[in-house]
mmCIF file of C-alpha atoms and ligand atoms in Angstrom:
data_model
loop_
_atom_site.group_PDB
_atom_site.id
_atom_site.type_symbol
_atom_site.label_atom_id
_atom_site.label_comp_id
_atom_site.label_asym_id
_atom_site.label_seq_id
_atom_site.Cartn_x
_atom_site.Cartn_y
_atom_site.Cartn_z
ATOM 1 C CA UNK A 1 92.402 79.343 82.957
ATOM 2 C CA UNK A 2 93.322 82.766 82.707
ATOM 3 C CA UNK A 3 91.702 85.302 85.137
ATOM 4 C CA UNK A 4 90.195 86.960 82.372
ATOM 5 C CA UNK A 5 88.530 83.577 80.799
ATOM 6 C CA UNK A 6 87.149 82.830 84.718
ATOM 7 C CA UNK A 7 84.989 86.146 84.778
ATOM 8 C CA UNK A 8 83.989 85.688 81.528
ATOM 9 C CA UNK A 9 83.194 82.006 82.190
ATOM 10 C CA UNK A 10 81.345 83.149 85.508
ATOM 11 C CA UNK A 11 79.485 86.121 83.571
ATOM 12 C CA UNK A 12 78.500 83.533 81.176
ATOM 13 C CA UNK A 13 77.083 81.310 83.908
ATOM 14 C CA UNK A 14 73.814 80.820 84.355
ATOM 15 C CA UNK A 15 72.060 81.731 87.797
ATOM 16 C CA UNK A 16 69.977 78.246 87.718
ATOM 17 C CA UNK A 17 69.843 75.689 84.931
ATOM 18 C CA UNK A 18 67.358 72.666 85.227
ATOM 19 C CA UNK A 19 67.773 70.392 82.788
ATOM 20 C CA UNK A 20 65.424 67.634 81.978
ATOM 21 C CA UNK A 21 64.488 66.989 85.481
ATOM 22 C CA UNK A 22 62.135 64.119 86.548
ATOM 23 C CA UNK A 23 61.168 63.215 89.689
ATOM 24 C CA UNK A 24 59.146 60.342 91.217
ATOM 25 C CA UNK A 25 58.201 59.284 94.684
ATOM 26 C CA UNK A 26 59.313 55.774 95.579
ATOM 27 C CA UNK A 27 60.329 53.067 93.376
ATOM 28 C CA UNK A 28 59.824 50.895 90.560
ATOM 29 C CA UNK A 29 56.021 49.765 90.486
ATOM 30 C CA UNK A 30 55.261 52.087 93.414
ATOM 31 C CA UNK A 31 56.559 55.119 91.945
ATOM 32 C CA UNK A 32 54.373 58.246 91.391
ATOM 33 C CA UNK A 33 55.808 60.546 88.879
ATOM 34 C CA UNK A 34 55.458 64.175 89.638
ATOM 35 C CA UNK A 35 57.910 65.679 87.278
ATOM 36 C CA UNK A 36 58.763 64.922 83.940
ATOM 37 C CA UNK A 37 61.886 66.439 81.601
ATOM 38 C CA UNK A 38 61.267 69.945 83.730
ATOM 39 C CA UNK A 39 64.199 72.171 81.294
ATOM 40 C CA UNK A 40 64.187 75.345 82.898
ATOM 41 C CA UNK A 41 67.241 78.553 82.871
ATOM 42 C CA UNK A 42 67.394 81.515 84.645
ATOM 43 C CA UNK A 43 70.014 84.053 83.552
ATOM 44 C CA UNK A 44 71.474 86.745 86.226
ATOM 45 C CA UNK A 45 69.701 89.719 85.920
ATOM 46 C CA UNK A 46 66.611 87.756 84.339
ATOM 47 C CA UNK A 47 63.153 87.333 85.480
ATOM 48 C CA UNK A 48 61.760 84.108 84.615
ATOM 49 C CA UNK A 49 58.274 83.272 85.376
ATOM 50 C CA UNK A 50 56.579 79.765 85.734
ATOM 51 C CA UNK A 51 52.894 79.571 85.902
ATOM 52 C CA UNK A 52 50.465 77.064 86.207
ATOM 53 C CA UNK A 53 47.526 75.528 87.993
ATOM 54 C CA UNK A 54 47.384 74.043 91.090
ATOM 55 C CA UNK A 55 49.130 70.623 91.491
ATOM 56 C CA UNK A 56 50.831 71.032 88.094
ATOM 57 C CA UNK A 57 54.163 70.795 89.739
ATOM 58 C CA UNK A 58 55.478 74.587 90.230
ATOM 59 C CA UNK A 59 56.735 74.535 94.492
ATOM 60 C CA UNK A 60 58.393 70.945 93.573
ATOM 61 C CA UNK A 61 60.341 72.642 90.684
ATOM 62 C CA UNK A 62 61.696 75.502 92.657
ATOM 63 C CA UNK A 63 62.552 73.870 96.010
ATOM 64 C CA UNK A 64 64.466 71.088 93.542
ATOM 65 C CA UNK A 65 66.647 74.227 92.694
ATOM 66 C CA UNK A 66 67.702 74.526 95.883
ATOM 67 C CA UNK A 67 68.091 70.660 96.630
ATOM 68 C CA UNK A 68 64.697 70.848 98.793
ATOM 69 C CA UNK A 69 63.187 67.596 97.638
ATOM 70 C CA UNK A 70 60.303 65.464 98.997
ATOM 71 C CA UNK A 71 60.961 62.593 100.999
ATOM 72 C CA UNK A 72 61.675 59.216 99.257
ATOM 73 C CA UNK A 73 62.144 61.467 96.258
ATOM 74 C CA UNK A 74 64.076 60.263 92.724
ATOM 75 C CA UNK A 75 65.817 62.286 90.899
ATOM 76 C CA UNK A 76 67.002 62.051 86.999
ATOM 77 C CA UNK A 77 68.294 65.013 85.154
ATOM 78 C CA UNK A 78 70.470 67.889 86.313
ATOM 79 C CA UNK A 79 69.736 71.134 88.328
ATOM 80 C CA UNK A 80 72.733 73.625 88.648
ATOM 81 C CA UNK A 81 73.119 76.954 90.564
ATOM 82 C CA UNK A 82 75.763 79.008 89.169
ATOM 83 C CA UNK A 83 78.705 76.309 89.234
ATOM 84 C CA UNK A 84 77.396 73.967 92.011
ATOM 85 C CA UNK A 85 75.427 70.774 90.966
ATOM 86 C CA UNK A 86 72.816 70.684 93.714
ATOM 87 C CA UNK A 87 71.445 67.420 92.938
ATOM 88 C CA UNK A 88 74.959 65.920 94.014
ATOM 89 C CA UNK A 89 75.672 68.019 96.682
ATOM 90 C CA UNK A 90 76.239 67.169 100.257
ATOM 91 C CA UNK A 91 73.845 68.958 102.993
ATOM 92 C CA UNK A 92 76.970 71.130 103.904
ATOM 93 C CA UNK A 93 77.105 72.753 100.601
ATOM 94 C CA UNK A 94 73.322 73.209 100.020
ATOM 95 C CA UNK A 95 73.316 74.956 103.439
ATOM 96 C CA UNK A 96 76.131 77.112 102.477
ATOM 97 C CA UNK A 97 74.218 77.905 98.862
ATOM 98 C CA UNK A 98 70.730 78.565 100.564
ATOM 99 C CA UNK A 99 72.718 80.803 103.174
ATOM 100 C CA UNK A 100 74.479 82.901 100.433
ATOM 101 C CA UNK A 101 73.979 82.334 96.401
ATOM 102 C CA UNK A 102 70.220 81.647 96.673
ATOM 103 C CA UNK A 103 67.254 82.935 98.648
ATOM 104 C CA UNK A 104 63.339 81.602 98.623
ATOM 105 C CA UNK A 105 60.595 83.586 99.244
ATOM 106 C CA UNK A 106 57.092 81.956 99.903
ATOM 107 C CA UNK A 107 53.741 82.716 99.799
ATOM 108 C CA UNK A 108 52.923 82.935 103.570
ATOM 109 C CA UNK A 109 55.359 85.261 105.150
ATOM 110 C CA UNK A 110 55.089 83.475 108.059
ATOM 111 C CA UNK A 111 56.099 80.372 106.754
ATOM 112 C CA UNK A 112 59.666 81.839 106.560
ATOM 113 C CA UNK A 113 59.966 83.218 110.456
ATOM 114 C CA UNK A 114 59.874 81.740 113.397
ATOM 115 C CA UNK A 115 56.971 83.331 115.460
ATOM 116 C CA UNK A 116 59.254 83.640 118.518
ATOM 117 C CA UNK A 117 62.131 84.927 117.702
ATOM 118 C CA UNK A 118 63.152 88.679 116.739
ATOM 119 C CA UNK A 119 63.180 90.199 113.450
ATOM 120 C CA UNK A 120 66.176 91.460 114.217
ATOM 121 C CA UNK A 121 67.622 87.799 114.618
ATOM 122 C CA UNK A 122 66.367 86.672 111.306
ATOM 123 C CA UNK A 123 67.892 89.548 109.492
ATOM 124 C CA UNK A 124 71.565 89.066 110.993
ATOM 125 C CA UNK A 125 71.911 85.380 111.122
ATOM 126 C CA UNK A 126 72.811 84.838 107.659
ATOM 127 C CA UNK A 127 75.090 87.718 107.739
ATOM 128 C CA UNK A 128 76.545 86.557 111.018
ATOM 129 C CA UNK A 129 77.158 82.729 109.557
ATOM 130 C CA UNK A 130 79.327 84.524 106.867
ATOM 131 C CA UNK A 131 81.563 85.877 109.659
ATOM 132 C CA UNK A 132 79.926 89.647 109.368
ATOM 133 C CA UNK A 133 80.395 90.657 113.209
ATOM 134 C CA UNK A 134 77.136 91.530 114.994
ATOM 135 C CA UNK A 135 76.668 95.659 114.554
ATOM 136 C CA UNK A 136 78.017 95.485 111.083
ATOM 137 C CA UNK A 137 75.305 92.490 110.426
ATOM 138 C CA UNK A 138 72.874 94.771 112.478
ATOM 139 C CA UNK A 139 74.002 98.514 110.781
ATOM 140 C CA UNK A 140 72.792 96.294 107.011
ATOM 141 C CA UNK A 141 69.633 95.183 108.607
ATOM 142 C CA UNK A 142 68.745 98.118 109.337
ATOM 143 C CA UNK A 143 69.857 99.873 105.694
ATOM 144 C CA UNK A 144 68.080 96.828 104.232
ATOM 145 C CA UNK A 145 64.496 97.699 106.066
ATOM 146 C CA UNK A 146 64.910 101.284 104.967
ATOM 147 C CA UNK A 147 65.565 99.929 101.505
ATOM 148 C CA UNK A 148 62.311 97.907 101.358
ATOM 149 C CA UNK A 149 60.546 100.736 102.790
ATOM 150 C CA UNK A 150 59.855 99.568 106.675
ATOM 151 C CA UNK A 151 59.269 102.871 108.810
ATOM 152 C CA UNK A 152 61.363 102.848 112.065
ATOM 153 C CA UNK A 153 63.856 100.224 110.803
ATOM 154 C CA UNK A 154 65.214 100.466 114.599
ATOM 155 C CA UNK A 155 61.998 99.693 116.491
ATOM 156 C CA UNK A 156 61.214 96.720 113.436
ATOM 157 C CA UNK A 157 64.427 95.012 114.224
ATOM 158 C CA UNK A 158 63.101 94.496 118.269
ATOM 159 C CA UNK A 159 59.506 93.531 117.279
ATOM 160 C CA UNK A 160 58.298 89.866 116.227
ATOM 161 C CA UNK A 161 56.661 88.638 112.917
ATOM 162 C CA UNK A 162 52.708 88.619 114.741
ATOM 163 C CA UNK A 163 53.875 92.228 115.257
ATOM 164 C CA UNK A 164 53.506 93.154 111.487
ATOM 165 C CA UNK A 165 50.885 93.361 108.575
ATOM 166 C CA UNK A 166 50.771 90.355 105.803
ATOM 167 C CA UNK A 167 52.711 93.066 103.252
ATOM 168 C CA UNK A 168 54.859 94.411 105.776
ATOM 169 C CA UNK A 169 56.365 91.329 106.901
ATOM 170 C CA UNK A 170 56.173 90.265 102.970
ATOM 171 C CA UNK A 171 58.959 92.969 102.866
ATOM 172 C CA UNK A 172 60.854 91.973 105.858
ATOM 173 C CA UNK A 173 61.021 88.082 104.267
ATOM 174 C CA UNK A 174 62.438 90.252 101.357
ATOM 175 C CA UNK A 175 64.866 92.334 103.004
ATOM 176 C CA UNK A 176 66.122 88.611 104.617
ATOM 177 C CA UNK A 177 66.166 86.875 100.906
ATOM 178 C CA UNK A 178 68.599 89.534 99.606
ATOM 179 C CA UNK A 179 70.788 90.332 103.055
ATOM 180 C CA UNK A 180 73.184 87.643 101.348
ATOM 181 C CA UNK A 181 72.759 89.721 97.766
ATOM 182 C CA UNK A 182 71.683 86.061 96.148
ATOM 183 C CA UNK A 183 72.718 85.020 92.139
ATOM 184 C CA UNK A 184 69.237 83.319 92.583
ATOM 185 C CA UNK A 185 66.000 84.364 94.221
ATOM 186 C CA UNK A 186 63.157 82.007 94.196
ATOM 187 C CA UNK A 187 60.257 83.350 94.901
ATOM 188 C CA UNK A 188 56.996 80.771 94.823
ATOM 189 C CA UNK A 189 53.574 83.212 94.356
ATOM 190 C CA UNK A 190 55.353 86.246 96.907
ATOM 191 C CA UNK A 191 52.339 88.158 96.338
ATOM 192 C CA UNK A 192 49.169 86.113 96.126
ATOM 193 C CA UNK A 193 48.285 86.764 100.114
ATOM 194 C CA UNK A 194 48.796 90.373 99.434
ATOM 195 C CA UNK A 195 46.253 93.216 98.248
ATOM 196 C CA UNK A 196 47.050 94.738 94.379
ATOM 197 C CA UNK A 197 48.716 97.936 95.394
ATOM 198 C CA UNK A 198 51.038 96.029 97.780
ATOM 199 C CA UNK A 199 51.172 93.285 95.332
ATOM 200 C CA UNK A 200 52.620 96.304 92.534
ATOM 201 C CA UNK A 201 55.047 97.460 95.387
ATOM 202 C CA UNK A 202 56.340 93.895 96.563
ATOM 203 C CA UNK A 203 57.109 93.240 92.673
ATOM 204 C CA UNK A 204 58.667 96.497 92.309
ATOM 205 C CA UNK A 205 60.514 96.520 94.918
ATOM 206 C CA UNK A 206 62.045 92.883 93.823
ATOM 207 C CA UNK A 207 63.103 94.604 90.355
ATOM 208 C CA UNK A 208 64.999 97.421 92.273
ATOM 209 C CA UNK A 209 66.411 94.682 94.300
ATOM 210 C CA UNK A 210 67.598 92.584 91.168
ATOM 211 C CA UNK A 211 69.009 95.863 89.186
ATOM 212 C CA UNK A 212 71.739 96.288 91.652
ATOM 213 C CA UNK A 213 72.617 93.075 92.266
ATOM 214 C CA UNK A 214 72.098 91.131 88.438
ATOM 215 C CA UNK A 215 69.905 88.833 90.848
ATOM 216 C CA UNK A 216 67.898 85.613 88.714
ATOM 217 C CA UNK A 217 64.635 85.965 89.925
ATOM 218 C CA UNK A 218 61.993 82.418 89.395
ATOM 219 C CA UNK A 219 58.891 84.280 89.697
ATOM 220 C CA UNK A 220 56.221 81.176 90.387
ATOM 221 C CA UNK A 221 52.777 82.714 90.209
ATOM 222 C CA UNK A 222 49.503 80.364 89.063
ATOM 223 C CA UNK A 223 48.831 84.268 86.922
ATOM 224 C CA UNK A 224 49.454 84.143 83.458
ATOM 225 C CA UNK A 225 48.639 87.608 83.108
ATOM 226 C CA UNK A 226 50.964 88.525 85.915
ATOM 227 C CA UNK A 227 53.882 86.622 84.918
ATOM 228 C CA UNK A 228 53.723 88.113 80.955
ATOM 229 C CA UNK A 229 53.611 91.672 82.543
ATOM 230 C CA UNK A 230 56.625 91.316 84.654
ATOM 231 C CA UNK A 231 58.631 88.454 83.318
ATOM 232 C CA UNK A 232 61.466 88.493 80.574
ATOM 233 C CA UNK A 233 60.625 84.672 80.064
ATOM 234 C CA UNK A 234 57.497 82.855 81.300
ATOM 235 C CA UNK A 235 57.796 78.550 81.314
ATOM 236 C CA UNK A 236 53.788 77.616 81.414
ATOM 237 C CA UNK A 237 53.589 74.269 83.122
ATOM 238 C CA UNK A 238 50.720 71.945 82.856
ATOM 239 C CA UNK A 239 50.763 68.370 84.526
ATOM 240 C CA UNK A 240 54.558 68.319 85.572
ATOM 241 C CA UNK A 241 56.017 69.351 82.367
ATOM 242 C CA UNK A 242 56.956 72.394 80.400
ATOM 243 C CA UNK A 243 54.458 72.795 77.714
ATOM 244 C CA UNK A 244 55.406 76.318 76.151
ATOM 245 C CA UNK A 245 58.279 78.620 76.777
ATOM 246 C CA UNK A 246 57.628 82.175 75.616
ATOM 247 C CA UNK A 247 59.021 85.619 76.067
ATOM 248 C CA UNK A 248 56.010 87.351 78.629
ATOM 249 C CA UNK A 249 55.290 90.041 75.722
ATOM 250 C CA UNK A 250 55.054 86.964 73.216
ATOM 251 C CA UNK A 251 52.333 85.015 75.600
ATOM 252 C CA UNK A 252 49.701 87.646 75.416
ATOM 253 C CA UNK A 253 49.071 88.096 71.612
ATOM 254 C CA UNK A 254 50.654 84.494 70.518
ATOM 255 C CA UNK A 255 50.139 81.802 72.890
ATOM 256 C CA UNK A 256 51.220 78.775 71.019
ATOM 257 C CA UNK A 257 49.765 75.727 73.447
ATOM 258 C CA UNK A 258 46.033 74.919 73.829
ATOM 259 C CA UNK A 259 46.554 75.341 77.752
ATOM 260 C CA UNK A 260 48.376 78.541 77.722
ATOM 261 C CA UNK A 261 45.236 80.182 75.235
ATOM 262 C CA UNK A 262 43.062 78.696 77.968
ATOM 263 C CA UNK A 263 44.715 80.306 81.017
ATOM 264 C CA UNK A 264 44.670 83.689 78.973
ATOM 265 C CA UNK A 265 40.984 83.777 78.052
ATOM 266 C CA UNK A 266 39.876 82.372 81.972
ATOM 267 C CA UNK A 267 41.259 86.079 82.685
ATOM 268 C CA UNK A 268 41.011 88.538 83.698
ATOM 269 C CA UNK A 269 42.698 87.035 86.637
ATOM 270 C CA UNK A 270 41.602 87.908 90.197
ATOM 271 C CA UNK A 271 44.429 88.095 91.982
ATOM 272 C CA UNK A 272 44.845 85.983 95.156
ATOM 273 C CA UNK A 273 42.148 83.700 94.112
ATOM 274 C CA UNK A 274 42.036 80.936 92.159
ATOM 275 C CA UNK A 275 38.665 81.795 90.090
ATOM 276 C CA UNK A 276 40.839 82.346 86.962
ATOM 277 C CA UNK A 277 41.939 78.891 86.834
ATOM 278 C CA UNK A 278 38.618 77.103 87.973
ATOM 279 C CA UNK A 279 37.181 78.594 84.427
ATOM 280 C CA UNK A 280 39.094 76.396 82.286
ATOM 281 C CA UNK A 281 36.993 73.329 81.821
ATOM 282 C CA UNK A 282 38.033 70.125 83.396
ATOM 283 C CA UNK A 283 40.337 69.348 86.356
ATOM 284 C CA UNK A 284 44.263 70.127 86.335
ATOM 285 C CA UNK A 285 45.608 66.882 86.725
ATOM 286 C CA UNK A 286 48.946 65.994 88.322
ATOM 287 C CA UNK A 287 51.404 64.097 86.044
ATOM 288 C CA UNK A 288 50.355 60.371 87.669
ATOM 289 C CA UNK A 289 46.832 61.533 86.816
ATOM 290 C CA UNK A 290 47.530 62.943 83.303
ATOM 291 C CA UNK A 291 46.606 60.818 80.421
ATOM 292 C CA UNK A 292 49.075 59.169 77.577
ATOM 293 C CA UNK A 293 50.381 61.312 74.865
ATOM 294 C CA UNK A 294 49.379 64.691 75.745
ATOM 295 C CA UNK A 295 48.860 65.303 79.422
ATOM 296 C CA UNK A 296 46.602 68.011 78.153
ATOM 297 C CA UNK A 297 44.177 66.298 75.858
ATOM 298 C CA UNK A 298 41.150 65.732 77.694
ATOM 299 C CA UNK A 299 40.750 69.076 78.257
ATOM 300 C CA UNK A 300 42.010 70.366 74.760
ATOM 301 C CA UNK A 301 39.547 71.656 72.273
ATOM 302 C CA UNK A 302 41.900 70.619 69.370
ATOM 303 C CA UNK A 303 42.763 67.190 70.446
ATOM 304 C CA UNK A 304 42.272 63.791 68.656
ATOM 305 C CA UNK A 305 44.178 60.112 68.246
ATOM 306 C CA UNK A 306 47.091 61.369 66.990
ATOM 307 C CA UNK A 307 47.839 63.701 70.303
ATOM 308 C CA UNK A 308 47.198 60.085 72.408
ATOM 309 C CA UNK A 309 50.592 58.731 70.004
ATOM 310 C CA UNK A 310 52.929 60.236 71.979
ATOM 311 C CA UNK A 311 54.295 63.104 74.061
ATOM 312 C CA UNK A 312 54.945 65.996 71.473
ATOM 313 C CA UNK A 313 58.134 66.891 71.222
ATOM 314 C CA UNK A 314 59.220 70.380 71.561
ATOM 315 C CA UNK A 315 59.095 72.401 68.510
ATOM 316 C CA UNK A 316 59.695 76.597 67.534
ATOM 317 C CA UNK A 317 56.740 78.026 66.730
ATOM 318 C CA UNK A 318 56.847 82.166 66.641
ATOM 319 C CA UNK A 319 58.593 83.154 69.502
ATOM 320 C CA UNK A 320 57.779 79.837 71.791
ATOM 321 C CA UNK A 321 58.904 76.986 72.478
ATOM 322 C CA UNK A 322 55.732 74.547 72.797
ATOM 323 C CA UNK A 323 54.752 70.861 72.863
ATOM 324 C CA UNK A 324 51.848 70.617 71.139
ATOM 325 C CA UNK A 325 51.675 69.223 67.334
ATOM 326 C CA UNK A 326 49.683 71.660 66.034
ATOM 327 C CA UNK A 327 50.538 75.297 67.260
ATOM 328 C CA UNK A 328 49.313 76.884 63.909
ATOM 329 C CA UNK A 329 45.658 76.122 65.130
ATOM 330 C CA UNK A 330 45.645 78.097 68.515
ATOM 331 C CA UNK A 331 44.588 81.290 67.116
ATOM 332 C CA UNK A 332 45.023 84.352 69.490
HETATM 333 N N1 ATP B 1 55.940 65.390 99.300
HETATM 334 C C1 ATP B 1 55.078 65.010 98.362
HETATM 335 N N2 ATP B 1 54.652 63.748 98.290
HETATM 336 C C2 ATP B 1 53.786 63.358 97.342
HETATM 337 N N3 ATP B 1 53.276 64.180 96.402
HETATM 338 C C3 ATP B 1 53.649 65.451 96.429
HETATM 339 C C4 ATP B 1 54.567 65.947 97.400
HETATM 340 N N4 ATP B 1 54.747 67.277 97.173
HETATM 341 C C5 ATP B 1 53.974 67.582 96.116
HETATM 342 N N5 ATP B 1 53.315 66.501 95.662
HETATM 343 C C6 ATP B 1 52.399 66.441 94.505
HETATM 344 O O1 ATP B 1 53.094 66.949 93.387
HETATM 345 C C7 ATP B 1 52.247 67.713 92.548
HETATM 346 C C8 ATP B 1 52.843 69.075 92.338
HETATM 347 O O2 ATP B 1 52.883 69.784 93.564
HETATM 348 P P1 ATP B 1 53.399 71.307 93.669
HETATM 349 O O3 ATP B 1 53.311 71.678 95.102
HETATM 350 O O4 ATP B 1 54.691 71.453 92.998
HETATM 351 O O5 ATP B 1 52.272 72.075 92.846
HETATM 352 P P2 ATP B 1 52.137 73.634 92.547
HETATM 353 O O6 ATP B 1 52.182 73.801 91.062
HETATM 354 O O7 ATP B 1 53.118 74.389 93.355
HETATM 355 O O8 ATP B 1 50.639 73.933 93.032
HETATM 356 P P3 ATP B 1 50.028 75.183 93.860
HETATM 357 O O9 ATP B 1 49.678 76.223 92.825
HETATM 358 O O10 ATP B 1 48.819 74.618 94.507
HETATM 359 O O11 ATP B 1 51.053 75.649 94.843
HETATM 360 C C9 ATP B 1 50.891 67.728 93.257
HETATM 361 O O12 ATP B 1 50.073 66.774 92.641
HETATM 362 C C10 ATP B 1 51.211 67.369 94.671
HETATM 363 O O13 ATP B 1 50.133 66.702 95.265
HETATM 364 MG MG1 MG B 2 52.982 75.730 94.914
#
């Protein structure tokens, strides 16, 4: 290959391809499913968002991306990130991808630090395991707390996590996800524990972020409404599955699954609680709990026999992607 075809080839690359994932716990008669056929891309530069109820599969999807899988998990299908195929990697090479080409951010802040040890120790060590030496590793902690808009970057780098608000330390976990300038940033409902106005800050300060370095961002958020404002994409999950993929500006006035219409009109969302979601009648199910056909039919206002047949395929309809088998009847 010519070194012009390998940048094209690696501009042309997405930053994380799941393709038809499915993934069970245990075997054969004892298996619980929790995934099924999962197909979801993230291009550099993109925002993708995946939303859905509780239990419907979202955490499992983007910890599979970086080779973070349950215990006595099964895997069929492919995930890639950029060129590496994580599903058949070896633990040295998913360490090496989590420590450079692909970040996580969670919920809980503190989930990501360890209470007892110095901010400034979490913000170096992935610099420091690429061979940075210490007060170069330290000198870009410090321009990356200034950059996410910590006062006193100095004095921040000597305190501990307790020593910080729920937002702050938000932005700290940030600063750490994108010390390594990730292809891929993963970041599973980032601003659910936080207020609105830090909520708007957080999320902008993840696009300035992603501008300069064409990151992918998965945006995982249980808000519809959120995800179609900020994402270029949005995958709504029900159940373990993709039922509708939909440009964010598309979901709003054209929702083309049953579910998706239902998460729309349980707004407007509170954010940081779950009342939204508790409107829609009927339990979210997981996928081992989901009924035959259409995981969604016992809840859906337009279902009969013929959605029991099968699972619908995926069809076009407008500017989605959707399984459902009649689209043309979930009026806006
Ligand atoms: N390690 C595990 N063993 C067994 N079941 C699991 C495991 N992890 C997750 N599950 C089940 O898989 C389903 C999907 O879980 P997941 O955490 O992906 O949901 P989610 O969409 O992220 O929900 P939430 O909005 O509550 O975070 C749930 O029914 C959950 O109980
Ligand atoms: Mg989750």
């Amino acid at each position: 290959m010519t070194v012009l075809a390998k940048k094209e080839a690696t501009a042309r690359r997405s930053a994380l391809g799941v393709s038809r994932l499915s993934l069970t716990i245990g075997r054969d008669e004892n298996a619980i499913p929790l995934l099924a056929d999962v197909t979801v891309r993230v291009e550099r530069g993109e925002t993708v968002g995946l939303v859905g109820e509780s239990g419907s599969g979202k955490t499992l999807t983007a910890r599979a991306a970086l080779g973070m899988l349950p215990r006595g998990a099964h895997t069929t299908g492919q995930v890639t990130v950029s060129d590496l195929d994580v599903l058949a990697a070896g633990r040295k090479r998913l360490r090496d991808l989590r420590r450079t080409r692909a970040s996580m951010i969670f919920q809980d802040p503190w989930a990501s630090l360890n209470p007892v040890r110095r901010i400034g120790d979490y913000l170096t060590e992935g610099l420091r395991a690429r061979g940075v030496p210490a007060r170069v590793a330290t000198g870009q902690a410090l321009d990356l707390l200034d950059q996410v808009g910590i006062r006193n970057p100095e004095g921040a780098l000597r305190r501990y996590p307790h020593e910080f608000s729920g937002g702050m330390l938000q932005r700290v976990v940030i600063a750490g996800a994108l010390s390594t300038e990730p292809e891929l940033l993963l970041a599973d409902e980032p601003t659910t524990a936080l207020d609105v106005t830090t909520q708007a800050e957080v999320i902008g300060l993840l696009k300035t972020m992603q501008q300069a370095h064409r990151t992918g961002i998965l945006f995982v958020t249980h808000d519809l409404d959120l995800a179609a404002a900020i994402c270029d994409r949005v995958y709504v999950m029900y159940a373990g599955r993709i039922v509708e993929q939909a440009p964010g500006s598309a979901l709003f006035t054209a929702p083309a699954h049953p579910y998706t219409k239902a998460l729309l009109e349980a707004g407007p969302s509170v954010h940081g609680d779950k009342v939204a979601i508790k409107a829609i009648e009927g339990r979210p199910k997981s996928l081992a709990e989901a009924p035959s056909g259409c995981s969604f039919r016992d809840r859906c206002p337009l279902a009969d026999e013929e959605c029991a047949a099968g699972v619908p395929p995926l069809r076009t309809h407008g500017a989605s992607l959707v399984t459902c088998i009649r689209p043309e009847q979930v009026t806006p």
